[in-house]
Amino acid sequence: MSCCGGDIIADRSLENAEAISLAGKNADLLSYGHGQDGGLLCYVFSSPFIHCGSCIAIIEKELAKEARIKSVRVNLTLKRISLVVDPKLPPIEIVQKLEQLGYPAMPLDAEKGEESAHGKEAAKLLRALAVAGFAAMNVMLLSVSNWSGADGTTRDFFHLVSALIAIPAVAYSGQVFFRSAFLALSKRHLNMDVPISLAVILAVAMSLYETLTHGSEAYFDAAVSLLFFLLIGRYLDQMMRERARNAVSGLTRLAARGANIILPSGKLEYRPLDEIRVGDLIRLVPGDRVPVDSKIVSGESDFDLSLVNGESDPAVLKEGASLLAGTRNLTSTIDIKTTQTSEKSFLAEVSRMLDAAENGRGNYVRIADRLARIYAPAVHLLALAAFIIWMVVTNGDWHTSLYVAISVLIITCPCALGLAVPVVHVIGAGKLFESGILMKDGCALERLAEIDHVLLDKTGTLTTGIPQIVRASELSDKVAGLARSLAGHSSHPSSKAIQAYLLPGSEFKIGRTVEIAGKGIEATYNGKKICLGRPDWVDEIAGRKSKPAFSGDIAFAIEGERAAHFTLLEKLRDDAFQTVRAIEAFGLPIEILSGDNQAKVTLIAEELKLDKVHFAQKPADKIARIETLKQAGKFPLMVGDGLNDAPSLAAGHASMAPASASDIGRQAADFVFTRNDLEAIPHAIQIARKARRLIKQNFGLALAYNAIAVPLAMGGMISPLFAAIAMSTSSLVVIGNSLRLRANMKNWSRTTQVNPKPLSRLETA
Amino acid sequence: MNILIILIPIAIGLGLLGLVAFLWSLQAGQYEDLDGAAARILNDDEELPK
């Protein structure tokens, strides 16, 4: 197979279509490889199906057999495979090999982009944490000696050593907080990092002064252990986000991001998306998505519009019809002419709406920041008040007054508050992760707890989006086998349904298959025509003598024999009914927002006993509905999967998408559930609500601690020993309380087995 | 108390040694695949000397 479609001539047969689409994917994969010393290429693939030690052994051993693969290394934690290969090896062969082994993989851009930037951020935090931990331990040891009664020169010496350890450690590890505090101050608002930074810097400065003037009280231990605790919170937060990001990017399906352009010479050439110009002719093979808005020039085919407008029935379009980017070609190879560049395409319009909607959500203020708005000024005012009162009481002894003011700042440093939120979020994310729900960041959990309205998409969300056979004629083994073989040649959803319905039996060798757009697919077997498609068309070929038992949505027949009919229905997910009832039990009203037509939507709504239904909704209509709800003071949760849902997913107060959603939909959603059932929705809401309750309790505990400590600090009765004990205890109490999120909750993932549907990676989606 | 002049540097030196060892292991990528390392030990390596 060649690496570009150059030698594929203008033949529209199905066999050729496969070669074209593989060549396109190969060209796309090549763009992920990056050069290494000695002219070798390095690739990184992500495969969510790697889960155990034997996966490592299988992948590494099997791939090492290929001589052109120089090295393979599997990372089990990140579920990634790193390869160094000879540039002569077409990367599509690696992907195909992995798929054969049972590990469908998708390429990752290892060198550039966000991935590595976030990785560096985590490593930086970990280094800061290590330094703070080292400093905290050693300074604490010296402090313990001081508290046990060291005095005179020994105490001064210990203080000096502590200073030498603490000052560089604070300068290095505290940067995260100092930078964030500085940013907040330069934007003229306060966040939690402002009192944190102030307390740490002042504690160190005052202790240094005490050390140099042979004073007795130094707070070096408090300053570094404070940083240590807070960095733990930060690191956990970063880890959680990274894990979710890895998991979500692992779900992206391998899809060619370019298209095969027909050159004037009649040859094909694969071009990336941004090099496609208006007026270019594109060869679109079955399974491909339309890359940019186009018109059909020649050919006729069935198109899957479900991701674009939510309609579940494929549409038959022919010459002259317009196609929106994102539409999927199902049955035959066609030629299209582009009418827009990628920046002006439907997809680009969707992403613009998405950005606009996301900006709106940017106004959301995290609970911790909301608290900081009150807490930070209050703390600073208290310290100032302490200073003034002591100045008055002691008749201008500024040294004592300043000392008291600083100890107020140190004791109120929101150490427990800094842990109150991230610890709960990390535990919540872990809990959700066990149940197959990926959370993008902690803020999403807070928003999900607030929702009071649920909006559900139909196609792909309430239903599986794939039609299923609910009734079929009686079939002989031969007919079933032939129907199955024939269906295997088409990517039409009906054919897929037939394949899924008829169990694999003996294979039949059938002749060359021809797709007849809008009708079906036909081939020859033993000199007789066999066909699968629209019932009226199939009945004609079958011969009118024998009437079928009932009339279905799709039929199969051997020429001259009785036709076999099948009835298809877009099926609800198995637990859709229970899920809807469970959500209602939370007291949340449900609405269906679907792009599909009235008849289909009402049918589903009746089955689910839901009365609020919106049908034929365009992306803008869905956003409008969400905005109306928001304006009425509601907090809607949006659950959807399509391209058409993506902007509304971003607009919703919180949003969820199934793993089968479009890539853009998954990017836009706060939560992605990798399970086939919808129980994830009430489960996530339940965890979010419990997490919110725990966060509030944590705040309560932290504030209660302050209520005791602040009067003591203002009275000047705080010693470094008291500060060290009080701060550590309050942090531990908060962590302990957060851990309760793990307990007392039915372990849901055990009752229903997590069963992610294997996504066929090579299928263009 | 003079013994402290020797003991304190030793104590801190040991602590620093630990810190440096941790930073080195971080740099060397030992924390990049924690689950993998646990699983790999169970995989039989074919090139084992007999």
Tab-separated table of N, CA and C in Angstrom, chain A residues 196-331:
chain	number	residue	atom	x	y	z
A	196	ILE	N	-2.363	33.455	51.819
A	196	ILE	CA	-1.357	32.388	51.975
A	196	ILE	C	0.039	32.976	51.794
A	197	SER	N	0.233	33.678	50.662
A	197	SER	CA	1.558	34.230	50.362
A	197	SER	C	1.979	35.203	51.447
A	198	LEU	N	1.034	36.049	51.843
A	198	LEU	CA	1.340	37.065	52.848
A	198	LEU	C	1.771	36.403	54.152
A	199	ALA	N	1.032	35.394	54.573
A	199	ALA	CA	1.342	34.728	55.834
A	199	ALA	C	2.710	34.072	55.773
A	200	VAL	N	2.985	33.372	54.673
A	200	VAL	CA	4.263	32.658	54.564
A	200	VAL	C	5.421	33.653	54.554
A	201	ILE	N	5.296	34.699	53.730
A	201	ILE	CA	6.397	35.649	53.613
A	201	ILE	C	6.612	36.381	54.939
A	202	LEU	N	5.507	36.821	55.561
A	202	LEU	CA	5.642	37.543	56.822
A	202	LEU	C	6.195	36.650	57.921
A	203	ALA	N	5.760	35.386	57.940
A	203	ALA	CA	6.250	34.465	58.966
A	203	ALA	C	7.755	34.295	58.841
A	204	VAL	N	8.222	34.125	57.595
A	204	VAL	CA	9.654	33.949	57.389
A	204	VAL	C	10.406	35.233	57.752
A	205	ALA	N	9.868	36.364	57.324
A	205	ALA	CA	10.544	37.636	57.563
A	205	ALA	C	10.651	37.904	59.066
A	206	MET	N	9.525	37.677	59.780
A	206	MET	CA	9.539	37.954	61.209
A	206	MET	C	10.490	37.002	61.934
A	207	SER	N	10.461	35.718	61.521
A	207	SER	CA	11.332	34.739	62.161
A	207	SER	C	12.793	35.082	61.919
A	208	LEU	N	13.087	35.579	60.729
A	208	LEU	CA	14.461	35.963	60.410
A	208	LEU	C	14.906	37.105	61.325
A	209	TYR	N	13.979	38.061	61.499
A	209	TYR	CA	14.279	39.189	62.384
A	209	TYR	C	14.533	38.689	63.801
A	210	GLU	N	13.692	37.778	64.279
A	210	GLU	CA	13.835	37.199	65.614
A	210	GLU	C	15.182	36.498	65.742
A	211	THR	N	15.542	35.748	64.681
A	211	THR	CA	16.793	34.993	64.711
A	211	THR	C	17.988	35.933	64.848
A	212	LEU	N	17.951	36.987	64.036
A	212	LEU	CA	19.096	37.907	64.011
A	212	LEU	C	19.190	38.716	65.290
A	213	THR	N	18.031	38.953	65.951
A	213	THR	CA	18.060	39.738	67.190
A	213	THR	C	18.047	38.815	68.413
A	214	HIS	N	18.356	37.546	68.210
A	214	HIS	CA	18.409	36.547	69.283
A	214	HIS	C	17.074	36.428	70.018
A	215	GLY	N	15.993	36.564	69.298
A	215	GLY	CA	14.654	36.427	69.884
A	215	GLY	C	14.355	34.962	70.155
A	216	SER	N	13.216	34.713	70.819
A	216	SER	CA	12.935	33.340	71.218
A	216	SER	C	11.940	32.643	70.291
A	217	GLU	N	11.172	33.373	69.513
A	217	GLU	CA	10.090	32.726	68.774
A	217	GLU	C	10.279	32.832	67.256
A	218	ALA	N	10.428	31.695	66.634
A	218	ALA	CA	10.557	31.687	65.181
A	218	ALA	C	9.496	30.759	64.596
A	219	TYR	N	8.942	31.157	63.460
A	219	TYR	CA	7.835	30.408	62.844
A	219	TYR	C	8.265	29.688	61.572
A	220	PHE	N	9.573	29.404	61.442
A	220	PHE	CA	10.021	28.748	60.203
A	220	PHE	C	9.272	27.440	59.960
A	221	ASP	N	9.080	26.675	61.049
A	221	ASP	CA	8.408	25.389	60.888
A	221	ASP	C	6.983	25.564	60.374
A	222	ALA	N	6.292	26.581	60.928
A	222	ALA	CA	4.914	26.823	60.479
A	222	ALA	C	4.897	27.187	58.999
A	223	ALA	N	5.823	28.060	58.599
A	223	ALA	CA	5.828	28.523	57.207
A	223	ALA	C	6.049	27.367	56.241
A	224	VAL	N	7.035	26.506	56.503
A	224	VAL	CA	7.312	25.442	55.537
A	224	VAL	C	6.281	24.315	55.587
A	225	SER	N	5.778	24.001	56.789
A	225	SER	CA	4.794	22.904	56.795
A	225	SER	C	3.479	23.369	56.171
A	226	LEU	N	3.211	24.674	56.312
A	226	LEU	CA	2.050	25.265	55.629
A	226	LEU	C	2.170	25.061	54.113
A	227	LEU	N	3.339	25.397	53.600
A	227	LEU	CA	3.566	25.233	52.159
A	227	LEU	C	3.443	23.762	51.775
A	228	PHE	N	3.978	22.898	52.625
A	228	PHE	CA	3.942	21.473	52.332
A	228	PHE	C	2.500	20.983	52.205
A	229	PHE	N	1.666	21.333	53.172
A	229	PHE	CA	0.253	20.910	53.134
A	229	PHE	C	-0.471	21.475	51.911
A	230	LEU	N	-0.251	22.753	51.664
A	230	LEU	CA	-0.950	23.388	50.547
A	230	LEU	C	-0.503	22.814	49.205
A	231	LEU	N	0.788	22.496	49.109
A	231	LEU	CA	1.271	21.920	47.848
A	231	LEU	C	0.683	20.538	47.621
A	232	ILE	N	0.421	19.810	48.706
A	232	ILE	CA	-0.236	18.511	48.537
A	232	ILE	C	-1.583	18.723	47.852
A	233	GLY	N	-2.331	19.720	48.345
A	233	GLY	CA	-3.632	20.036	47.744
A	233	GLY	C	-3.496	20.387	46.273
A	234	ARG	N	-2.526	21.241	45.975
A	234	ARG	CA	-2.327	21.659	44.578
A	234	ARG	C	-1.968	20.482	43.690
A	235	TYR	N	-1.077	19.644	44.208
A	235	TYR	CA	-0.597	18.533	43.401
A	235	TYR	C	-1.736	17.560	43.109
A	236	LEU	N	-2.553	17.280	44.120
A	236	LEU	CA	-3.688	16.375	43.922
A	236	LEU	C	-4.613	16.920	42.840
A	237	ASP	N	-4.859	18.208	42.909
A	237	ASP	CA	-5.731	18.877	41.948
A	237	ASP	C	-5.189	18.704	40.525
A	238	GLN	N	-3.884	18.950	40.383
A	238	GLN	CA	-3.243	18.847	39.076
A	238	GLN	C	-3.288	17.409	38.553
A	239	MET	N	-3.016	16.460	39.431
A	239	MET	CA	-3.023	15.051	39.047
A	239	MET	C	-4.382	14.631	38.519
A	240	MET	N	-5.426	15.084	39.237
A	240	MET	CA	-6.777	14.693	38.869
A	240	MET	C	-7.115	15.192	37.470
A	241	ARG	N	-6.771	16.471	37.232
A	241	ARG	CA	-7.090	17.039	35.930
A	241	ARG	C	-6.338	16.339	34.820
A	242	GLU	N	-5.084	15.998	35.129
A	242	GLU	CA	-4.278	15.353	34.105
A	242	GLU	C	-4.801	13.971	33.767
A	243	ARG	N	-5.207	13.245	34.806
A	243	ARG	CA	-5.719	11.907	34.568
A	243	ARG	C	-6.976	11.963	33.703
A	244	ALA	N	-7.845	12.921	34.020
A	244	ALA	CA	-9.068	13.060	33.229
A	244	ALA	C	-8.730	13.426	31.793
A	245	ARG	N	-7.747	14.307	31.639
A	245	ARG	CA	-7.398	14.738	30.281
A	245	ARG	C	-6.862	13.558	29.483
A	246	ASN	N	-6.008	12.770	30.118
A	246	ASN	CA	-5.475	11.594	29.433
A	246	ASN	C	-6.582	10.651	29.024
A	247	ALA	N	-7.504	10.421	29.948
A	247	ALA	CA	-8.577	9.476	29.669
A	247	ALA	C	-9.446	9.981	28.532
A	248	VAL	N	-9.733	11.273	28.520
A	248	VAL	CA	-10.597	11.822	27.476
A	248	VAL	C	-9.889	11.795	26.131
A	249	SER	N	-8.598	12.132	26.123
A	249	SER	CA	-7.920	12.148	24.824
A	249	SER	C	-7.774	10.716	24.299
A	250	GLY	N	-7.782	9.750	25.201
A	250	GLY	CA	-7.704	8.367	24.762
A	250	GLY	C	-8.966	7.896	24.062
A	251	LEU	N	-10.034	8.655	24.210
A	251	LEU	CA	-11.301	8.256	23.601
A	251	LEU	C	-11.439	8.757	22.169
A	252	THR	N	-10.607	9.713	21.811
A	252	THR	CA	-10.709	10.275	20.470
A	252	THR	C	-10.491	9.175	19.447
A	253	ARG	N	-11.346	9.127	18.477
A	253	ARG	CA	-11.208	8.070	17.493
A	253	ARG	C	-10.315	8.511	16.355
A	254	LEU	N	-9.679	7.526	15.762
A	254	LEU	CA	-8.790	7.828	14.649
A	254	LEU	C	-9.621	8.210	13.433
A	255	ALA	N	-9.487	9.434	13.027
A	255	ALA	CA	-10.221	9.885	11.861
A	255	ALA	C	-9.291	10.731	11.017
A	256	ALA	N	-9.357	10.515	9.728
A	256	ALA	CA	-8.538	11.327	8.835
A	256	ALA	C	-8.979	12.768	8.973
A	257	ARG	N	-8.039	13.657	9.160
A	257	ARG	CA	-8.414	15.057	9.321
A	257	ARG	C	-8.279	15.823	8.013
A	258	GLY	N	-7.959	15.113	6.973
A	258	GLY	CA	-7.846	15.763	5.673
A	258	GLY	C	-8.796	15.099	4.695
A	259	ALA	N	-8.507	15.220	3.405
A	259	ALA	CA	-9.372	14.600	2.422
A	259	ALA	C	-8.570	14.274	1.178
A	260	ASN	N	-9.114	13.375	0.362
A	260	ASN	CA	-8.451	13.014	-0.884
A	260	ASN	C	-8.927	13.926	-1.995
A	261	ILE	N	-8.020	14.758	-2.471
A	261	ILE	CA	-8.342	15.698	-3.535
A	261	ILE	C	-8.128	14.989	-4.874
A	262	ILE	N	-9.049	15.233	-5.819
A	262	ILE	CA	-8.852	14.675	-7.162
A	262	ILE	C	-8.078	15.711	-7.964
A	263	LEU	N	-6.876	15.359	-8.372
A	263	LEU	CA	-6.051	16.275	-9.159
A	263	LEU	C	-6.581	16.293	-10.596
A	264	PRO	N	-6.252	17.358	-11.355
A	264	PRO	CA	-6.734	17.416	-12.746
A	264	PRO	C	-6.321	16.187	-13.553
A	265	SER	N	-5.196	15.566	-13.165
A	265	SER	CA	-4.740	14.381	-13.902
A	265	SER	C	-5.603	13.162	-13.603
A	266	GLY	N	-6.541	13.295	-12.652
A	266	GLY	CA	-7.401	12.159	-12.314
A	266	GLY	C	-6.866	11.362	-11.150
A	267	LYS	N	-5.655	11.713	-10.679
A	267	LYS	CA	-5.106	10.988	-9.534
A	267	LYS	C	-5.573	11.631	-8.240
A	268	LEU	N	-5.411	10.866	-7.169
A	268	LEU	CA	-5.838	11.377	-5.866
A	268	LEU	C	-4.634	11.800	-5.043
A	269	GLU	N	-4.839	12.852	-4.251
A	269	GLU	CA	-3.761	13.241	-3.353
A	269	GLU	C	-4.366	13.626	-2.017
A	270	TYR	N	-3.763	13.123	-0.941
A	270	TYR	CA	-4.296	13.410	0.385
A	270	TYR	C	-3.792	14.754	0.863
A	271	ARG	N	-4.705	15.602	1.270
A	271	ARG	CA	-4.288	16.907	1.792
A	271	ARG	C	-4.882	17.144	3.162
A	272	PRO	N	-4.097	17.746	4.074
A	272	PRO	CA	-4.666	18.087	5.383
A	272	PRO	C	-5.750	19.152	5.252
A	273	LEU	N	-6.575	19.222	6.269
A	273	LEU	CA	-7.766	20.063	6.236
A	273	LEU	C	-7.496	21.510	5.850
A	274	ASP	N	-6.445	22.100	6.428
A	274	ASP	CA	-6.259	23.542	6.178
A	274	ASP	C	-5.683	23.840	4.810
A	275	GLU	N	-5.354	22.796	4.041
A	275	GLU	CA	-4.848	23.063	2.687
A	275	GLU	C	-5.923	22.834	1.637
A	276	ILE	N	-7.149	22.585	2.093
A	276	ILE	CA	-8.232	22.370	1.133
A	276	ILE	C	-8.810	23.725	0.746
A	277	ARG	N	-8.889	23.980	-0.556
A	277	ARG	CA	-9.368	25.271	-1.037
A	277	ARG	C	-10.805	25.151	-1.534
A	278	VAL	N	-11.450	26.290	-1.664
A	278	VAL	CA	-12.794	26.306	-2.233
A	278	VAL	C	-12.694	25.890	-3.689
A	279	GLY	N	-13.570	25.012	-4.111
A	279	GLY	CA	-13.574	24.585	-5.506
A	279	GLY	C	-12.796	23.312	-5.743
A	280	ASP	N	-12.117	22.799	-4.705
A	280	ASP	CA	-11.402	21.532	-4.855
A	280	ASP	C	-12.404	20.391	-5.007
A	281	LEU	N	-12.020	19.407	-5.816
A	281	LEU	CA	-12.845	18.207	-5.942
A	281	LEU	C	-12.333	17.183	-4.946
A	282	ILE	N	-13.251	16.585	-4.204
A	282	ILE	CA	-12.841	15.611	-3.195
A	282	ILE	C	-13.509	14.278	-3.459
A	283	ARG	N	-12.748	13.203	-3.346
A	283	ARG	CA	-13.323	11.868	-3.446
A	283	ARG	C	-13.697	11.430	-2.034
A	284	LEU	N	-14.973	11.174	-1.814
A	284	LEU	CA	-15.445	10.821	-0.476
A	284	LEU	C	-15.868	9.361	-0.477
A	285	VAL	N	-15.154	8.532	0.270
A	285	VAL	CA	-15.469	7.105	0.283
A	285	VAL	C	-16.420	6.799	1.438
A	286	PRO	N	-17.133	5.665	1.368
A	286	PRO	CA	-18.056	5.343	2.461
A	286	PRO	C	-17.315	5.304	3.798
A	287	GLY	N	-17.920	5.863	4.801
A	287	GLY	CA	-17.292	5.890	6.117
A	287	GLY	C	-16.614	7.217	6.404
A	288	ASP	N	-16.307	7.991	5.364
A	288	ASP	CA	-15.659	9.291	5.557
A	288	ASP	C	-16.659	10.335	6.002
A	289	ARG	N	-16.137	11.330	6.710
A	289	ARG	CA	-16.966	12.492	7.007
A	289	ARG	C	-16.632	13.596	6.032
A	290	VAL	N	-17.631	14.421	5.716
A	290	VAL	CA	-17.410	15.540	4.816
A	290	VAL	C	-16.483	16.532	5.541
A	291	PRO	N	-15.320	16.858	4.956
A	291	PRO	CA	-14.353	17.687	5.695
A	291	PRO	C	-14.765	19.160	5.790
A	292	VAL	N	-15.253	19.724	4.713
A	292	VAL	CA	-15.729	21.115	4.736
A	292	VAL	C	-17.053	21.161	3.981
A	293	ASP	N	-17.812	22.230	4.152
A	293	ASP	CA	-19.101	22.321	3.468
A	293	ASP	C	-18.907	22.170	1.956
A	294	SER	N	-19.723	21.329	1.341
A	294	SER	CA	-19.516	21.026	-0.074
A	294	SER	C	-20.836	20.768	-0.783
A	295	LYS	N	-20.707	20.558	-2.103
A	295	LYS	CA	-21.841	20.154	-2.933
A	295	LYS	C	-21.476	18.843	-3.616
A	296	ILE	N	-22.481	18.002	-3.834
A	296	ILE	CA	-22.180	16.752	-4.535
A	296	ILE	C	-22.059	17.037	-6.027
A	297	VAL	N	-20.965	16.571	-6.636
A	297	VAL	CA	-20.761	16.793	-8.067
A	297	VAL	C	-21.246	15.582	-8.842
A	298	SER	N	-20.865	14.410	-8.383
A	298	SER	CA	-21.375	13.231	-9.061
A	298	SER	C	-21.533	12.105	-8.066
A	299	GLY	N	-22.510	11.294	-8.318
A	299	GLY	CA	-22.780	10.169	-7.438
A	299	GLY	C	-23.970	10.431	-6.547
A	300	GLU	N	-24.388	9.380	-5.879
A	300	GLU	CA	-25.546	9.443	-5.011
A	300	GLU	C	-25.260	8.501	-3.853
A	301	SER	N	-25.612	8.925	-2.676
A	301	SER	CA	-25.280	8.074	-1.530
A	301	SER	C	-26.198	8.365	-0.362
A	302	ASP	N	-26.159	7.492	0.648
A	302	ASP	CA	-26.888	7.748	1.889
A	302	ASP	C	-25.949	8.488	2.834
A	303	PHE	N	-26.517	9.410	3.593
A	303	PHE	CA	-25.695	10.182	4.510
A	303	PHE	C	-26.249	10.110	5.921
A	304	ASP	N	-25.330	10.002	6.858
A	304	ASP	CA	-25.705	9.996	8.269
A	304	ASP	C	-25.576	11.423	8.780
A	305	LEU	N	-26.715	12.027	9.106
A	305	LEU	CA	-26.703	13.420	9.536
A	305	LEU	C	-26.801	13.534	11.046
A	306	SER	N	-26.767	12.400	11.744
A	306	SER	CA	-27.148	12.429	13.157
A	306	SER	C	-26.264	13.334	13.996
A	307	LEU	N	-24.971	13.383	13.702
A	307	LEU	CA	-24.118	14.235	14.513
A	307	LEU	C	-24.323	15.704	14.170
A	308	VAL	N	-24.825	15.959	12.965
A	308	VAL	CA	-24.989	17.337	12.527
A	308	VAL	C	-26.304	17.926	13.017
A	309	ASN	N	-27.397	17.183	12.826
A	309	ASN	CA	-28.673	17.768	13.235
A	309	ASN	C	-29.497	16.865	14.138
A	310	GLY	N	-28.953	15.719	14.503
A	310	GLY	CA	-29.663	14.871	15.446
A	310	GLY	C	-30.687	13.958	14.823
A	311	GLU	N	-30.873	14.048	13.493
A	311	GLU	CA	-31.840	13.148	12.856
A	311	GLU	C	-31.267	11.744	12.821
A	312	SER	N	-32.090	10.783	13.169
A	312	SER	CA	-31.533	9.443	13.242
A	312	SER	C	-31.608	8.703	11.910
A	313	ASP	N	-32.533	9.092	11.016
A	313	ASP	CA	-32.646	8.392	9.730
A	313	ASP	C	-31.618	8.906	8.738
A	314	PRO	N	-30.918	8.000	8.056
A	314	PRO	CA	-29.995	8.462	7.016
A	314	PRO	C	-30.769	9.118	5.865
A	315	ALA	N	-30.161	10.088	5.222
A	315	ALA	CA	-30.824	10.763	4.118
A	315	ALA	C	-30.137	10.375	2.822
A	316	VAL	N	-30.920	10.250	1.758
A	316	VAL	CA	-30.339	9.959	0.447
A	316	VAL	C	-30.161	11.285	-0.277
A	317	LEU	N	-28.949	11.582	-0.677
A	317	LEU	CA	-28.691	12.838	-1.356
A	317	LEU	C	-28.014	12.545	-2.685
A	318	LYS	N	-28.353	13.369	-3.693
A	318	LYS	CA	-27.664	13.160	-4.967
A	318	LYS	C	-27.103	14.458	-5.518
A	319	GLU	N	-26.604	14.361	-6.726
A	319	GLU	CA	-25.943	15.477	-7.394
A	319	GLU	C	-26.595	16.824	-7.097
A	320	GLY	N	-25.779	17.811	-6.759
A	320	GLY	CA	-26.295	19.156	-6.544
A	320	GLY	C	-26.656	19.438	-5.098
A	321	ALA	N	-26.813	18.394	-4.291
A	321	ALA	CA	-27.204	18.613	-2.897
A	321	ALA	C	-26.036	19.173	-2.092
A	322	SER	N	-26.348	20.034	-1.123
A	322	SER	CA	-25.294	20.597	-0.269
A	322	SER	C	-25.043	19.665	0.909
A	323	LEU	N	-23.804	19.621	1.331
A	323	LEU	CA	-23.440	18.795	2.476
A	323	LEU	C	-22.753	19.681	3.500
A	324	LEU	N	-23.116	19.512	4.758
A	324	LEU	CA	-22.442	20.255	5.819
A	324	LEU	C	-21.263	19.434	6.324
A	325	ALA	N	-20.221	20.136	6.726
A	325	ALA	CA	-19.062	19.440	7.279
A	325	ALA	C	-19.494	18.611	8.472
A	326	GLY	N	-18.984	17.402	8.595
A	326	GLY	CA	-19.347	16.540	9.720
A	326	GLY	C	-20.349	15.473	9.327
A	327	THR	N	-21.019	15.657	8.175
A	327	THR	CA	-21.937	14.646	7.668
A	327	THR	C	-21.128	13.411	7.293
A	328	ARG	N	-21.674	12.233	7.550
A	328	ARG	CA	-20.907	11.041	7.223
A	328	ARG	C	-21.489	10.330	6.022
A	329	ASN	N	-20.610	9.998	5.078
A	329	ASN	CA	-21.020	9.262	3.900
A	329	ASN	C	-21.148	7.794	4.281
A	330	LEU	N	-22.279	7.170	3.916
A	330	LEU	CA	-22.500	5.804	4.371
A	330	LEU	C	-22.284	4.749	3.311
A	331	THR	N	-22.819	4.982	2.128
A	331	THR	CA	-22.884	3.831	1.231
A	331	THR	C	-21.964	3.861	0.012
